[in-house]
CSV table of C-alpha atoms in Angstrom, one decimal:
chain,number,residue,atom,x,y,z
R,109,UNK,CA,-79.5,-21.8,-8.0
R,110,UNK,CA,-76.7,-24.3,-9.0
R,111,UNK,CA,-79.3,-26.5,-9.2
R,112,UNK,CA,-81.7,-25.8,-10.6
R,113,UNK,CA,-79.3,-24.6,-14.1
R,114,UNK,CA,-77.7,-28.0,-14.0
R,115,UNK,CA,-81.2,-29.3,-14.1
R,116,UNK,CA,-82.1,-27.1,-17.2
R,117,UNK,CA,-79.7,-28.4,-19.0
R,118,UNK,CA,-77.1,-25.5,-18.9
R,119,UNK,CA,-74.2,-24.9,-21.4
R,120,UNK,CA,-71.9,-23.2,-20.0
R,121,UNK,CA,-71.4,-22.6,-15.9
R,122,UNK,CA,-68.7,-19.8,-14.3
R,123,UNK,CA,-68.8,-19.9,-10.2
R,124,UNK,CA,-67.0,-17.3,-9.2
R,125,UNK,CA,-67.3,-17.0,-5.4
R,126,UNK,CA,-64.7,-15.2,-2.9
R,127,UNK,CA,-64.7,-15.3,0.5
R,128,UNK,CA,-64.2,-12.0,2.6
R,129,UNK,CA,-62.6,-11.1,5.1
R,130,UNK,CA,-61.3,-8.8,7.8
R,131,UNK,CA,-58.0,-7.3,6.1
R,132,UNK,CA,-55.7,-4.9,8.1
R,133,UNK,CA,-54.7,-1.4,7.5
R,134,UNK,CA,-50.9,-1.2,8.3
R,135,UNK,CA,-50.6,2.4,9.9
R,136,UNK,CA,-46.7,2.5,9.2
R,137,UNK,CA,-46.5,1.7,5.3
R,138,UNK,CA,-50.5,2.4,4.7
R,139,UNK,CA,-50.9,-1.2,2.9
R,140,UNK,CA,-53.9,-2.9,3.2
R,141,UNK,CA,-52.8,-6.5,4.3
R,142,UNK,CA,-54.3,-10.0,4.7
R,143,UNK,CA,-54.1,-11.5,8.4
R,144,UNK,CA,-51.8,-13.8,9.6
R,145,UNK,CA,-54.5,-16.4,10.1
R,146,UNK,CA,-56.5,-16.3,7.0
R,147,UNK,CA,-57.7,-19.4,5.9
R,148,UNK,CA,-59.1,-20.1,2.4
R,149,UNK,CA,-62.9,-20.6,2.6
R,150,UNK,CA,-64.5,-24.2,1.4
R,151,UNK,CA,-67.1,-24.7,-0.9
R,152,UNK,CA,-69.3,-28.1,-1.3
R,153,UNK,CA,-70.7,-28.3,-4.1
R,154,UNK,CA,-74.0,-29.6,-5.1
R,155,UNK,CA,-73.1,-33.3,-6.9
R,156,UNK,CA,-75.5,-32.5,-9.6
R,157,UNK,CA,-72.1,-30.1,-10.8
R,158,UNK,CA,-70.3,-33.4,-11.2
R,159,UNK,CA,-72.7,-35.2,-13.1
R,160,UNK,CA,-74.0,-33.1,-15.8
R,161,UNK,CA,-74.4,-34.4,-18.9
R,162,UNK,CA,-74.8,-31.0,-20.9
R,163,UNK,CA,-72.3,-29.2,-19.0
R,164,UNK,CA,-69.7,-28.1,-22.3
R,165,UNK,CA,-67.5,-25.2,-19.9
R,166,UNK,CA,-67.0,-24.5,-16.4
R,167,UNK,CA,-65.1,-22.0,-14.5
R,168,UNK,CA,-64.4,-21.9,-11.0
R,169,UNK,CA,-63.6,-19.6,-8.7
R,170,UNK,CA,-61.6,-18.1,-6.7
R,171,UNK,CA,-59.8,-18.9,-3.6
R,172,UNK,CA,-61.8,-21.4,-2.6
R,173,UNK,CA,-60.8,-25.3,-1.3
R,174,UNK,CA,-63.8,-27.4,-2.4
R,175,UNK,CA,-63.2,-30.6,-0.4
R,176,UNK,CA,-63.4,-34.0,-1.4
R,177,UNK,CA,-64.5,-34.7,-4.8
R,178,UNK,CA,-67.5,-37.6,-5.7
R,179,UNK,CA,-65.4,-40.8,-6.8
R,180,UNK,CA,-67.8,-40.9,-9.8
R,181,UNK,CA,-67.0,-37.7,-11.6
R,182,UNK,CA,-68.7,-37.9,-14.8
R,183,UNK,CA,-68.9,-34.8,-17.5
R,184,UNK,CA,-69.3,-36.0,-20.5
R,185,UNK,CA,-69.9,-33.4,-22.7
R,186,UNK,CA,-67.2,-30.7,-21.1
R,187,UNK,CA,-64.4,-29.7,-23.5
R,188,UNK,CA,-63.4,-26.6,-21.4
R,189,UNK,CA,-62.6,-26.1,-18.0
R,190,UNK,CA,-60.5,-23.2,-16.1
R,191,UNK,CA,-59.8,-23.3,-12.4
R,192,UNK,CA,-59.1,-20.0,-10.9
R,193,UNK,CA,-57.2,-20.4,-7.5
R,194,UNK,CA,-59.1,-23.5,-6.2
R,195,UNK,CA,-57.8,-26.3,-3.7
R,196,UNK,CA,-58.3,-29.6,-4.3
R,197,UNK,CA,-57.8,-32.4,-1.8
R,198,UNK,CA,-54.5,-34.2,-2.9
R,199,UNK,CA,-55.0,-36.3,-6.3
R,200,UNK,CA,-58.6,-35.0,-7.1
R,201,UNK,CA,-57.7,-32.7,-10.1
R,202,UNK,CA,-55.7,-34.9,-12.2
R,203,UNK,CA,-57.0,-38.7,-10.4
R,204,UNK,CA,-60.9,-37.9,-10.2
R,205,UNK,CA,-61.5,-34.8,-12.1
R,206,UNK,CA,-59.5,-35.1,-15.2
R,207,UNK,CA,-60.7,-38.6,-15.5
R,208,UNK,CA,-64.0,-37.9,-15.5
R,209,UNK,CA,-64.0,-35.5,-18.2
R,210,UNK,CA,-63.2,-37.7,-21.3
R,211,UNK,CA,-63.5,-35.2,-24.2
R,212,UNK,CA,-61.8,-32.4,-22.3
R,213,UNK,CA,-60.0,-29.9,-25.0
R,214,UNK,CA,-58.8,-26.9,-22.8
R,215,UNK,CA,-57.7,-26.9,-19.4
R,216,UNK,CA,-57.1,-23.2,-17.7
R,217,UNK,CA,-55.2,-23.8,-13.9
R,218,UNK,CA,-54.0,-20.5,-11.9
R,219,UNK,CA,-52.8,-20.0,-8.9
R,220,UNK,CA,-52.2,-16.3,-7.3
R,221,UNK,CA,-50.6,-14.8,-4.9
R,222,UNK,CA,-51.0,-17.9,-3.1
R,223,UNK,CA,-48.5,-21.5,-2.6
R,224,UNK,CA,-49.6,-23.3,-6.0
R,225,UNK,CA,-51.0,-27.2,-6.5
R,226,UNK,CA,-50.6,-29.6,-8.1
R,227,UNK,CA,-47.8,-30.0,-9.4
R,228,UNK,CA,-48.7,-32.5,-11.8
R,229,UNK,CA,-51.2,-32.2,-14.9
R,230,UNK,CA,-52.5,-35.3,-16.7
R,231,UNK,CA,-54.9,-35.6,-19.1
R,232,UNK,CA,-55.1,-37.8,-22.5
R,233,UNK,CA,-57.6,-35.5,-24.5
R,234,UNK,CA,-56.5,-31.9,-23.6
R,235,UNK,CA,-55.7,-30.0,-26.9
R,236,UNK,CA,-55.0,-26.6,-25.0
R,237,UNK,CA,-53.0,-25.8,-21.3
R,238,UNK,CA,-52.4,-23.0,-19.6
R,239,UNK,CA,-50.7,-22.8,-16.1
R,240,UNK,CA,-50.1,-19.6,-14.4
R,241,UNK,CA,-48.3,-19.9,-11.0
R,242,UNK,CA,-47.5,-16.5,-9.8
R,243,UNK,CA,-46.1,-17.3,-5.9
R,244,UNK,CA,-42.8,-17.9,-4.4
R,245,UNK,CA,-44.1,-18.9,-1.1
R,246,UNK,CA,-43.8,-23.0,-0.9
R,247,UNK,CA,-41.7,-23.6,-3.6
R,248,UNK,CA,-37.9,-25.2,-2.6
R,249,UNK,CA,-35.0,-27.6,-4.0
R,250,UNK,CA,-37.5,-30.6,-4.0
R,251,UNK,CA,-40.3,-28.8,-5.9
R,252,UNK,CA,-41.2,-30.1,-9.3
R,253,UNK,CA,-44.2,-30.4,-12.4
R,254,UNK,CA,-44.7,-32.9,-14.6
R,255,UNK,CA,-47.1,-32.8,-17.3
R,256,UNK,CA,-48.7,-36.0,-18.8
R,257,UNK,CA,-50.5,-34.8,-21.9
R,258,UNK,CA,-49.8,-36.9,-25.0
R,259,UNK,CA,-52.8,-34.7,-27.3
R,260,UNK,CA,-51.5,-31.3,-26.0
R,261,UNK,CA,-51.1,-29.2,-29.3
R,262,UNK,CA,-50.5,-25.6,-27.2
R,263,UNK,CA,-49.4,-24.9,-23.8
R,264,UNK,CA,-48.7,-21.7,-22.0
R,265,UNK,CA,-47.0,-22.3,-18.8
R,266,UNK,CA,-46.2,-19.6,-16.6
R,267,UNK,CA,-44.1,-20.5,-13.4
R,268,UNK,CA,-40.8,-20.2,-10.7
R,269,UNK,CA,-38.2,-22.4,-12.5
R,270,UNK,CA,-38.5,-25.2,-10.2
R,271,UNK,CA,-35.9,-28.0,-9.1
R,272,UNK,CA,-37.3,-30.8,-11.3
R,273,UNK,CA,-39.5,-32.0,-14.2
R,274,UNK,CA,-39.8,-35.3,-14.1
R,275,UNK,CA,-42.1,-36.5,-16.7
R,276,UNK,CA,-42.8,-34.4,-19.6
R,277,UNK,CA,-44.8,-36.0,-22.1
R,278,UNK,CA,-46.4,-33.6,-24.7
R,279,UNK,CA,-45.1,-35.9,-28.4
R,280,UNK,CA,-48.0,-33.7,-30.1
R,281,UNK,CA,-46.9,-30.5,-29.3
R,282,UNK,CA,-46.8,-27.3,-31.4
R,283,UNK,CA,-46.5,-24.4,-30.1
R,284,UNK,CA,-45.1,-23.5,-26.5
R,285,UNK,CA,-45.5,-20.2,-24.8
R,286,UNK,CA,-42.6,-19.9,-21.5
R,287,UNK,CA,-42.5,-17.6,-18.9
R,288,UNK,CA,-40.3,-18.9,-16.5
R,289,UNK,CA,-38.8,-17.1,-13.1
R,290,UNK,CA,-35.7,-17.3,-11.1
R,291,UNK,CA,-36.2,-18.2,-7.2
R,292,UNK,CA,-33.2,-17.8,-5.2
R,293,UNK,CA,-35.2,-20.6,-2.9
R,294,UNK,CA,-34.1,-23.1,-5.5
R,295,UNK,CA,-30.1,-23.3,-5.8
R,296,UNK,CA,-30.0,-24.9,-9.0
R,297,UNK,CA,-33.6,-25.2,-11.1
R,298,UNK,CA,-33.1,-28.0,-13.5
R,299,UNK,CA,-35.4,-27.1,-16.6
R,300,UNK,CA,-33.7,-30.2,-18.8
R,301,UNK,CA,-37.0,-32.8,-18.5
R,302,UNK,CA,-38.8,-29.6,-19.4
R,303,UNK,CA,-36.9,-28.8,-22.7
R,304,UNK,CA,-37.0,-32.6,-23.7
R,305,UNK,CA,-40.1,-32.9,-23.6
R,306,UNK,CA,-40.9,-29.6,-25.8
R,307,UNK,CA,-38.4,-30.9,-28.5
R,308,UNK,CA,-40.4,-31.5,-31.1
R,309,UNK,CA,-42.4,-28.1,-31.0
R,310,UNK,CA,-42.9,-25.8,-34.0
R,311,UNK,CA,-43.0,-22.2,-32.4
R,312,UNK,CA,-41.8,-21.2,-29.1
R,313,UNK,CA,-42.2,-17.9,-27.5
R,314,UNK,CA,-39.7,-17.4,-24.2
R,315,UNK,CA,-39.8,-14.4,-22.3
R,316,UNK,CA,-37.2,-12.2,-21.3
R,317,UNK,CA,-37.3,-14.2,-17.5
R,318,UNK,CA,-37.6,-17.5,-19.6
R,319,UNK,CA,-34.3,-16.3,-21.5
R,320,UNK,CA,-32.4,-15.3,-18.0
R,321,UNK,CA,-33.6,-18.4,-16.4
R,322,UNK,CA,-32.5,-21.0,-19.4
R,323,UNK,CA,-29.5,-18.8,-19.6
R,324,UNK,CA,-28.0,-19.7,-15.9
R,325,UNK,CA,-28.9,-23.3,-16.3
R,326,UNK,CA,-26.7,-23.5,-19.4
R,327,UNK,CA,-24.1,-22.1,-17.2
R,328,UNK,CA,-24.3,-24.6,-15.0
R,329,UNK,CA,-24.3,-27.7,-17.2
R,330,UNK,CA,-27.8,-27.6,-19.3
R,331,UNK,CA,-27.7,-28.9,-22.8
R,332,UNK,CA,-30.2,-28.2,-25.0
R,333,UNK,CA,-31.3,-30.2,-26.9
R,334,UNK,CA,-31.5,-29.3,-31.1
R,335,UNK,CA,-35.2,-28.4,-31.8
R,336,UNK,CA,-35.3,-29.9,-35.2
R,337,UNK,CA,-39.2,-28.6,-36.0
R,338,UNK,CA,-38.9,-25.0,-34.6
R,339,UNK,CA,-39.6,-22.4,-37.4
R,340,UNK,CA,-40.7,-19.6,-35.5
R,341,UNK,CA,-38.8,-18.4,-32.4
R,342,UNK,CA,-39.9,-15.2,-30.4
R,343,UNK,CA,-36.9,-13.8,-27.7
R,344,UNK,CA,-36.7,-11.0,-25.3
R,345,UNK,CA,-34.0,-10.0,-22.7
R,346,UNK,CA,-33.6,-7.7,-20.5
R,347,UNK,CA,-29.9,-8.4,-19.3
R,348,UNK,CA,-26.7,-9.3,-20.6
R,349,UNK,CA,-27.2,-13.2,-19.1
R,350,UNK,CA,-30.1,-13.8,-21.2
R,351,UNK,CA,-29.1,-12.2,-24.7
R,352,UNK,CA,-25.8,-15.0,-24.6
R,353,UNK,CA,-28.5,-17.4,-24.7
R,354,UNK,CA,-29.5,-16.6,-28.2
R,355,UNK,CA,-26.4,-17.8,-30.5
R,356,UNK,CA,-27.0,-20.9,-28.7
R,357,UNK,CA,-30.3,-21.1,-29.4
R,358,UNK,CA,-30.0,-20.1,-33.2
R,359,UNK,CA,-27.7,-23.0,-33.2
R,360,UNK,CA,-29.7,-25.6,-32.0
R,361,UNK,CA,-32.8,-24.6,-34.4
R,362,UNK,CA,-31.5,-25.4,-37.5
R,363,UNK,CA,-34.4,-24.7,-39.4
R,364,UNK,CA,-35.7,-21.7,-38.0
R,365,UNK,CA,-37.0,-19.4,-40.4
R,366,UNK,CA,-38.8,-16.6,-38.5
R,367,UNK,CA,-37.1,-14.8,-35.4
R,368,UNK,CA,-39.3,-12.1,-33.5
R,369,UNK,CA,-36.6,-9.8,-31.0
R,370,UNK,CA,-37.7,-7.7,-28.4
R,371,UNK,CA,-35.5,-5.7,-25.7
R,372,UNK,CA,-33.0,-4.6,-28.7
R,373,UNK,CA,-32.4,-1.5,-26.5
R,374,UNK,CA,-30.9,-3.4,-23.4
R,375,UNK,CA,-29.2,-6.0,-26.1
R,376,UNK,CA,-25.5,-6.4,-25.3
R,377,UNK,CA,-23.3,-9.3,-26.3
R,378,UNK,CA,-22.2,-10.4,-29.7
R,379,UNK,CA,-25.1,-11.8,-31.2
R,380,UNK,CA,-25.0,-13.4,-35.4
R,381,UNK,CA,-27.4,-15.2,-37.0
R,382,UNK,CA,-26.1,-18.4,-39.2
R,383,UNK,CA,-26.0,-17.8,-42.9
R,384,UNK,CA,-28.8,-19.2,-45.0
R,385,UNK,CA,-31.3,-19.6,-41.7
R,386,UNK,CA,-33.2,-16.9,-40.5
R,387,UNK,CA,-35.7,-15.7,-43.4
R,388,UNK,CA,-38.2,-13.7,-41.5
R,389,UNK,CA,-36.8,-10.9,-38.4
R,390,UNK,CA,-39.4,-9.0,-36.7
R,391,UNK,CA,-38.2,-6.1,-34.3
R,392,UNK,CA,-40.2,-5.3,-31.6
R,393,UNK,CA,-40.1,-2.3,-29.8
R,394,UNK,CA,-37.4,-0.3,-31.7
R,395,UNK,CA,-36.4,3.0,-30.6
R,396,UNK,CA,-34.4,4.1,-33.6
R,397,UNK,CA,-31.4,4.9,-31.8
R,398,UNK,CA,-28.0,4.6,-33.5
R,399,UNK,CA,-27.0,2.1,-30.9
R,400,UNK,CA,-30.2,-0.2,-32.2
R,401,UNK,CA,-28.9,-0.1,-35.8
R,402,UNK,CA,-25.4,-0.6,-35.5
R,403,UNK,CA,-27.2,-4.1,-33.2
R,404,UNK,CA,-28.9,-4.7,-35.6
R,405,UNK,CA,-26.7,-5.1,-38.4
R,406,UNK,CA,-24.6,-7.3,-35.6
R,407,UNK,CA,-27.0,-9.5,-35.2
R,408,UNK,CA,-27.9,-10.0,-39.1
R,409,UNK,CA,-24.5,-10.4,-40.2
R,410,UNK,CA,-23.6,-11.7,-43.3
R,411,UNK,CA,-26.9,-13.5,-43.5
R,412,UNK,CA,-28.0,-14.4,-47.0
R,413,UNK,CA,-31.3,-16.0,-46.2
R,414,UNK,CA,-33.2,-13.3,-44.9
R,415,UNK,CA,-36.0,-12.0,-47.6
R,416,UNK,CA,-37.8,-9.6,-44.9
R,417,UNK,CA,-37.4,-7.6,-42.0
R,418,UNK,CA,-39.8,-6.0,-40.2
R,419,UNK,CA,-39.6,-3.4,-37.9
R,420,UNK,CA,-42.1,-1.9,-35.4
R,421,UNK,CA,-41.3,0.9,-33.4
R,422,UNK,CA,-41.9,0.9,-29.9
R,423,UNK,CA,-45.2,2.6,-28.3
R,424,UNK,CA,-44.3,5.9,-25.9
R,425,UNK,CA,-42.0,7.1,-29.7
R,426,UNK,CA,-43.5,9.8,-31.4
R,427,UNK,CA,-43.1,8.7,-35.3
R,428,UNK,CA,-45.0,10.3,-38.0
R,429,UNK,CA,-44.8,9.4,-41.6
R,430,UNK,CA,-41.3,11.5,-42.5
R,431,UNK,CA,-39.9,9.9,-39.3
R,432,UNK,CA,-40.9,6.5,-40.2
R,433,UNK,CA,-39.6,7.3,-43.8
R,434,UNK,CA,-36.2,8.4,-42.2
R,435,UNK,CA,-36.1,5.2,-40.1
R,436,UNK,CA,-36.8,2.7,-43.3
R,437,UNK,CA,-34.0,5.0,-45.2
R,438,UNK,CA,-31.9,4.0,-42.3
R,439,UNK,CA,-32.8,0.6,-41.8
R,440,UNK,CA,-31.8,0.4,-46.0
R,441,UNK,CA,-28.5,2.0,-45.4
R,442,UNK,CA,-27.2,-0.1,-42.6
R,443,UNK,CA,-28.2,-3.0,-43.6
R,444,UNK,CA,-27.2,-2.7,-47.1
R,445,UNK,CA,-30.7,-3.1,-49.2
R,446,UNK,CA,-31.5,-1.1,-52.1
R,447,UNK,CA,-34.5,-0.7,-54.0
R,448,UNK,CA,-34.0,-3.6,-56.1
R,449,UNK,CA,-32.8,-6.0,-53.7
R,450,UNK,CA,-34.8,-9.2,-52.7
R,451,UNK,CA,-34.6,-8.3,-49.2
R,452,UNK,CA,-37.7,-6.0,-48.0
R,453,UNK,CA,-37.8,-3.3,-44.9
R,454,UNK,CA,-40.9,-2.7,-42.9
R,455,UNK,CA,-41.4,-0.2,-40.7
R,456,UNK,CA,-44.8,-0.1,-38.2
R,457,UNK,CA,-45.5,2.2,-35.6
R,458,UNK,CA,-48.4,4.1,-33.9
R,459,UNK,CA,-49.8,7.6,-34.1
């Protein structure tokens, strides 16, 4: 079947093959369960796969080791590849298959619910990465990721903050999208080759794990260093930990125009923008709670620079148009803007 679409000159190729097997009902707790012994299954193959000269996107799939690659890789025409849980044999991603794929644009890697590889991603033509490692299981205080992608313009990296990043190089980078996770199997993750090599980005997008996780490495001796490009920052946290991360971070974006906040309701700290920096804040999730105003007005201070903020209320809050009307009314009083005033209030929410 493979085969004979490779032959035809196909497009566009998804494999999506799982293995099955014998899982376990545990009669105590009622959870199906995996066995002790399961092994991932192996696919070969056909080499025509690896030579396709039409071949533009290809999806594989899904928990599935597929051996040793051909030395000869060649796809010429492939701009798009996403690999779903598959095992390589060490060095065949980013040494054979990479390689052979020399106007590659978007590369897809994820890993679930199972010990994650590789742990290094290099590719000179990629435009577009995302990396989504969701287990604990085999990570440790010598586990590290390096990324060697000098065209990358967006990357989306979802992952255990790990011990180590020792070569980061993404110089054309725009936009970076963190979700990061604290392991107590690594003592001290050390996210500074990680932030380095992000420096020069535009918009960053950090998660309320991202935030804890940066937060405790600043505690224990990270500098970070000043993102001179960012102008658009989105921030979430959960905790106390991560919302003392934020001053810092205002500080080292000195021209930062647009903040997006999320979490308001757990917010606690003393959080205040800079004068003349912020122009844009966008709320999300607000609650409308007294507590969220009164933060709110902490957190904008005596800033002169913000033209607009925008407010959506949070999903699960039942707002119709004279609520919404009393929550702008509010948002004007405690923040001090009138009718006239420069500075404009928006208020979004569901029905």
């Amino acid at each position: 079947w493979i085969c004979n679409a490779v032959e035809r000159g196909v497009l566009e190729l998804n494999i999506s093959i799982r293995t099955f097997y014998n899982f376990v009902l545990n009669s105590e707790t009622g959870v199906v369960e995996q066995p002790s012994d399961m092994k991932y299954g192996e696919l070969f193959l056909p080499p025509q796969v690896w030579k396709s000269k039409t071949l533009v996107k290809l999806t594989l799939g899904t928990n599935i080791s597929l051996g040793n690659l051909p030395p000869d890789v060649s796809l010429p025409a492939l701009k798009s590849l996403c690999i779903d849980t598959i095992f390589f044999c060490y060095g065949d991603l980013c040494d054979v298959l990479l390689p052979g794929c020399p106007v590659l644009e978007e590369l897809v890697v994820r890993h679930e619910n199972c010990e994650a590889f590789p742990f290094c991603i290099a590719s000179r033509t990629i435009k577009k990465l995302s990396v989504h490692y969701d287990c604990e299981f085999g990570i440790g205080n010598m586990s590290y990721m390096s990324f060697d992608a000098p065209s990358l313009v967006s990357l989306d990296y979802s992952d255990y903050a790990l011990a180590e990043y020792p070569q980061v190089n993404l110089k054309s980078l725009v936009e970076a999208r963190l979700d990061l996770r604290y392991s107590e199997r690594i003592e001290k993750p050390d996210i500074t080759g990680l932030f380095i090599g992000i420096s020069n980005i535009e918009t960053l997008h950090l998660s309320p794990g991202s935030a804890d996780v940066i937060s405790r490495c600043v505690e224990h001796g990270l500098f970070l260093p000043v993102l001179n490009n960012l102008v658009n920052l989105s921030f979430g946290s959960n905790n106390k930990r991560g919302w003392t991360l934020l001053p810092y971070l205002l500080e080292q974006s000195p021209k930062l125009e647009t903040l997006i906040i999320q979490g308001l309701d757990g917010y606690t700290g003393d959080v205040t923008m800079r004068p003349f920096q912020v122009k844009v804040l966008h709320v999300l999730g607000y609650g409308g709670t007294a507590k969220e105003l009164e933060l709110l007005k902490s957190i904008i201070g005596e800033s002169k620079s913000l033209e607009l903020v925008q407010v959506e209320v949070a999903q699960g809050v039942v707002v119709d148009d004279a609520i919404a009307w009393q929550i702008y009314r509010d948002l004007m009083t405690h923040l001090g803007v009138s009718d006239s005033s420069k500075r404009k209030i928006q208020v979004a929410y569901f029905m």
